[in-house]
Amino acid sequence: MQPLLNVDTALADILADMKTLPAEAVSLPEAHNRVIAEDIVSPIDLPPFDNSAMDGYAVLFEDSVGASPSNPVSLSVSMDIMAGSAPDGQLQTGQAARIMTGAPIPAGATAVIPVEDSDDDWSKGEDSPLPAEVRLYRSLAPGENIRSAGENVAAGATVMAAGAIIGPAEIGMLAGIGCPRVDVIRRPKVAILSSGDELVDIYDELTPGKIRDTNGYTLASLIRGAGGIPIRLPIAKDTLDSIRALYRRALEINPDLLISTAGVSVGAADLVKTVMNELGDIDFWRINMRPGKPLAYGTISGLPFFGLPGNPVSTMVTFEVLVKPALAKIAGRPFKRETVKATTAGPLRSDGRRSYNRVTLSQENGPIMAQTTGIQSSGALMSMVKADGLAIIPEGMTEVPTGSELNVILLRRPDW
């Protein structure tokens, strides 16, 4: 009997085989949640010119020295600068320019006084008449309320590094530097293969002896959440011809990775294994984990292939532990498993393999508590529906007393 393979060793071997996909150029609106393929350097300063941080008056800060409500300084108003305009001329000593937020600072101006610190009444908005003069009620520091050119980003600066995920802020920054298209890592296409005479699709009638193909839909959701593009194929029957046709069809769509479920355990029918070995170089592993001991891994026509166990919880756990990090590497996505330490609210049991028990999490003025979701059968999909995380029981431990501290992989963040 093949010895049980350590989970960490299995994952290290898998990751060593994974290669990041090449880049593709996409339009900026399509770049959300994509992975940047190369460093992005700003071609311009941001902001591109000195501009006002306030509605108010641009002045020479020296002209405001000593100004106060009881001793205001009066300046003549020589310009009216709206956002989007370009001021013409230079501000002289004793002059002020009415200016809107974001408008360019005129030459000569060294500070902006907010309108509320002057005697101007802007209650009529930007269309209010330009006064002949304005009184200032306080002193200003050099550069006050001026956003300098390049203070956000200087031309030539790296604004995003390769490997970063593009979110709303990154989209805004790319728009600001005039980047209509961006090179991102191509999203991996993942073919999902299901076979079995007992399986029917969700649209089909559930007749005696039949079950619905939950794994195909579950895997599609998991792949999508990991940044991939899932491609579900029709269910193959338990014949060599049907299974061969399924795998050949999968290869015709040029996927980047293939995932199948069932047919990889010691007692499984040889049909799926036969086709796997005909088309690829596959190892059949027995991994020291529960649920999910059997796993087929290797290549089919040179493409990475995972044969996951057929029970729905085993499928989800092996995907989380072994496939998700591999898919992240292919997609160029940074991967860090989010875990917390939790105290067991009741006793847990294992068979001595590294076990991933489904638990709910809670916290009330103390440590995070982990409570079993109940039945831990690898076929009990409801245990995953209820679960906030997977409590990891280390190898060799069969009894976990109440009050023990375990690492828990977060499946979702509870609303504590």
Short mmCIF file of C-alpha atoms in Angstrom, two decimals, residues 192-194 199 211-223 259-264 289-295 306-325 356 358 376-381 383-384 390 411:
data_model
loop_
_atom_site.label_atom_id
_atom_site.label_comp_id
_atom_site.label_asym_id
_atom_site.label_seq_id
_atom_site.Cartn_x
_atom_site.Cartn_y
_atom_site.Cartn_z
CA ILE A 192 -14.29 20.89 -15.15
CA LEU A 193 -14.88 17.21 -15.96
CA SER A 194 -17.63 15.13 -14.37
CA LEU A 199 -25.05 12.03 -12.15
CA ILE A 211 -27.98 12.42 -7.83
CA ARG A 212 -27.35 15.92 -9.10
CA ASP A 213 -23.88 17.04 -10.14
CA THR A 214 -23.13 19.36 -7.23
CA ASN A 215 -19.34 19.17 -7.68
CA GLY A 216 -19.39 20.68 -11.16
CA TYR A 217 -21.24 23.75 -9.95
CA THR A 218 -19.28 23.98 -6.70
CA LEU A 219 -15.96 23.85 -8.53
CA ALA A 220 -17.10 26.49 -11.01
CA SER A 221 -17.84 28.84 -8.11
CA LEU A 222 -14.54 28.05 -6.37
CA ILE A 223 -12.58 28.63 -9.58
CA ILE A 259 -10.05 19.34 -12.80
CA SER A 260 -12.12 16.19 -12.52
CA THR A 261 -13.91 14.65 -9.57
CA ALA A 262 -14.32 11.00 -8.54
CA GLY A 263 -12.63 7.92 -9.96
CA VAL A 264 -9.35 8.42 -8.07
CA MET A 289 -5.51 14.47 5.14
CA ARG A 290 -9.17 14.12 6.07
CA PRO A 291 -11.37 14.56 4.16
CA GLY A 292 -9.75 14.08 0.76
CA LYS A 293 -7.14 11.34 1.01
CA PRO A 294 -7.18 10.22 -2.67
CA LEU A 295 -5.89 12.65 -5.29
CA PHE A 306 -6.14 17.50 -10.68
CA GLY A 307 -8.38 14.51 -10.08
CA LEU A 308 -10.24 15.32 -6.87
CA PRO A 309 -12.22 12.89 -4.73
CA GLY A 310 -15.92 12.64 -5.51
CA ASN A 311 -17.54 13.40 -2.17
CA PRO A 312 -18.59 17.07 -2.18
CA VAL A 313 -16.85 18.09 1.05
CA SER A 314 -13.69 16.27 -0.01
CA THR A 315 -13.83 18.14 -3.31
CA MET A 316 -14.12 21.50 -1.58
CA VAL A 317 -11.44 20.83 1.04
CA THR A 318 -8.87 19.49 -1.43
CA PHE A 319 -9.54 22.46 -3.68
CA GLU A 320 -9.02 24.88 -0.76
CA VAL A 321 -5.85 23.20 0.48
CA LEU A 322 -4.14 22.09 -2.74
CA VAL A 323 -5.75 23.51 -5.87
CA LYS A 324 -6.45 27.09 -4.80
CA PRO A 325 -2.76 27.94 -4.15
CA TYR A 356 -10.01 19.85 8.37
CA ARG A 358 -15.88 22.35 9.60
CA GLN A 376 -18.26 15.72 9.58
CA SER A 377 -18.98 13.20 6.83
CA SER A 378 -17.25 13.96 3.53
CA GLY A 379 -20.65 13.77 1.88
CA ALA A 380 -22.34 16.24 4.25
CA LEU A 381 -22.30 19.36 2.08
CA SER A 383 -21.44 21.19 6.96
CA MET A 384 -19.70 23.47 4.45
CA LEU A 390 -11.79 24.66 8.64
CA LEU A 411 -13.82 30.35 4.54
#
